[in-house]
Short mmCIF file of C-alpha atoms in Angstrom, two decimals:
data_model
loop_
_atom_site.label_atom_id
_atom_site.label_comp_id
_atom_site.label_asym_id
_atom_site.label_seq_id
_atom_site.Cartn_x
_atom_site.Cartn_y
_atom_site.Cartn_z
CA TYR J 1 67.33 86.63 -80.66
CA VAL J 2 69.54 89.40 -78.99
CA SER J 3 69.28 92.78 -80.12
CA GLU J 4 71.23 96.04 -79.61
CA GLY J 5 69.52 98.51 -77.14
CA VAL J 6 70.03 101.98 -76.11
CA GLY J 7 73.84 103.43 -76.08
CA GLY J 8 75.14 100.12 -77.76
CA GLN J 9 73.93 97.94 -74.82
CA MET J 10 72.99 94.44 -75.68
CA ASP J 11 69.35 93.52 -74.78
CA LYS J 12 69.60 89.90 -73.54
CA ARG J 13 66.15 89.23 -73.04
CA ILE J 14 64.64 86.47 -75.02
CA LYS J 15 62.21 87.75 -77.44
CA GLU J 16 58.78 85.96 -77.60
CA ILE J 17 58.47 85.19 -81.39
CA THR J 18 55.88 82.86 -83.13
CA TYR J 19 56.13 81.24 -86.51
CA MET J 20 53.50 79.51 -88.80
CA TRP J 21 53.73 77.75 -92.13
CA ARG J 22 51.46 75.62 -94.36
CA GLU J 23 52.41 71.92 -94.69
CA MET J 24 52.63 71.01 -98.57
CA ASN J 25 49.34 72.70 -99.91
CA ASP J 26 47.42 70.95 -97.18
CA GLU J 27 44.94 72.10 -94.65
CA TRP J 28 47.50 71.40 -92.08
CA TYR J 29 49.68 74.16 -90.28
CA ARG J 30 52.42 74.29 -87.75
CA ILE J 31 53.01 76.89 -85.25
CA GLN J 32 56.38 77.25 -83.62
CA THR J 33 56.56 79.66 -80.69
CA ASN J 34 58.52 80.24 -77.62
CA SER J 35 55.69 82.45 -75.98
CA PRO J 36 54.00 81.35 -72.86
CA THR J 37 51.12 83.14 -73.80
CA VAL J 38 50.67 81.68 -77.26
CA ILE J 39 51.65 78.12 -75.45
CA ASN J 40 48.91 78.42 -73.07
CA LYS J 41 46.34 79.26 -75.98
CA LEU J 42 47.18 76.65 -78.05
CA LYS J 43 47.21 73.76 -75.27
CA ARG J 44 43.74 74.95 -74.29
CA ARG J 45 42.46 74.02 -77.92
CA LYS J 46 41.34 70.45 -78.19
CA ASP J 47 42.03 70.07 -82.10
CA VAL J 48 45.76 71.17 -81.51
CA LYS J 49 48.59 68.66 -81.22
CA VAL J 50 52.13 69.00 -80.04
CA CYS J 51 54.66 67.75 -82.67
CA GLY J 52 57.93 68.74 -81.42
CA LYS J 53 59.60 70.71 -78.66
CA THR J 54 63.32 71.33 -77.57
CA THR J 55 65.27 68.96 -75.40
CA ARG J 56 65.90 69.58 -71.81
CA GLY J 57 68.72 71.81 -71.07
CA SER J 58 68.29 73.97 -74.17
CA THR J 59 68.78 77.75 -73.59
CA VAL J 60 65.54 78.56 -75.53
CA TYR J 61 62.31 76.63 -75.09
CA TRP J 62 60.22 76.23 -78.37
CA ILE J 63 57.14 74.02 -78.92
CA VAL J 64 55.77 73.24 -82.31
CA PHE J 65 51.99 72.61 -82.77
CA ARG J 66 50.21 70.81 -85.70
CA LEU J 67 46.76 72.24 -86.36
CA GLN J 68 44.33 72.62 -89.13
CA TYR J 69 42.30 75.28 -90.81
CA LYS J 70 40.23 75.15 -94.04
CA LYS J 71 41.33 78.27 -95.59
CA PRO J 72 44.80 80.15 -95.82
CA SER J 73 42.70 83.11 -94.84
CA THR J 74 41.48 81.73 -91.75
CA ALA J 75 45.13 80.64 -90.68
CA LYS J 76 46.31 84.26 -91.05
CA GLN J 77 43.38 85.75 -89.24
CA SER J 78 44.00 83.12 -86.29
CA PHE J 79 47.67 83.72 -86.14
CA LYS J 80 47.10 87.42 -85.89
CA ARG J 81 44.82 86.89 -83.05
CA LEU J 82 47.11 84.24 -81.24
CA THR J 83 50.13 86.57 -81.30
CA ASN J 84 48.17 89.89 -80.73
CA CYS J 85 50.30 91.52 -83.39
CA ARG J 86 47.48 93.05 -85.49
CA ASN J 87 49.19 93.67 -88.72
CA ASN J 88 52.68 93.92 -87.30
CA PHE J 89 53.97 90.54 -88.81
CA THR J 90 56.11 89.37 -91.69
CA TYR J 91 55.48 86.85 -94.36
CA ARG J 92 58.49 85.51 -96.35
CA ASN J 93 58.90 82.18 -98.20
CA GLY J 94 55.63 80.88 -97.03
CA VAL J 95 56.33 81.47 -93.18
CA PHE J 96 54.43 83.91 -90.77
CA ARG J 97 56.46 85.44 -88.30
CA ALA J 98 55.47 87.83 -85.41
CA GLU J 99 56.97 89.17 -82.23
CA VAL J 100 54.34 88.31 -79.63
CA SER J 101 52.76 91.58 -78.16
CA THR J 102 51.66 91.39 -74.46
CA ASN J 103 50.64 95.14 -74.33
CA GLY J 104 47.16 94.61 -73.90
CA SER J 105 47.46 92.18 -71.01
CA LEU J 106 49.64 94.34 -69.23
CA LYS J 107 47.78 97.55 -69.47
CA SER J 108 44.30 95.68 -68.05
CA ASP J 109 46.69 94.16 -65.22
CA PHE J 110 47.82 97.57 -64.44
CA LYS J 111 44.50 99.15 -64.48
CA TYR J 112 43.21 96.34 -62.15
CA GLN J 113 46.11 97.05 -59.75
CA ASN J 114 45.37 100.64 -59.42
CA GLU J 115 41.73 100.18 -58.96
CA VAL J 116 42.52 97.67 -55.94
CA SER J 117 45.10 100.05 -54.30
CA LYS J 118 42.53 102.92 -53.95
#
């Protein structure tokens, strides 16, 4: 994912994006992400399985997880918490999509560094 930045310059940073979709009217969901933050959160859960990932040598690293939610509303709430996107996500053709927000963690790290340097 490449976007056009200020002054027509191309932003070549890889965006951290997470997708979630439901398997065939079932309680099982898939989450696909390239965000290290979301990957680490999901790997810590004991009820989550890795069901796919990109091959070595790919320019972008993606992992697909499989997990279970009893209700669609619970899945949506969990997706919002995982990505820290609040209500800044899209839903189209049964797929949730969010750019992962890391603002909260950056602010807390910055505050901690300032306190240490005093």
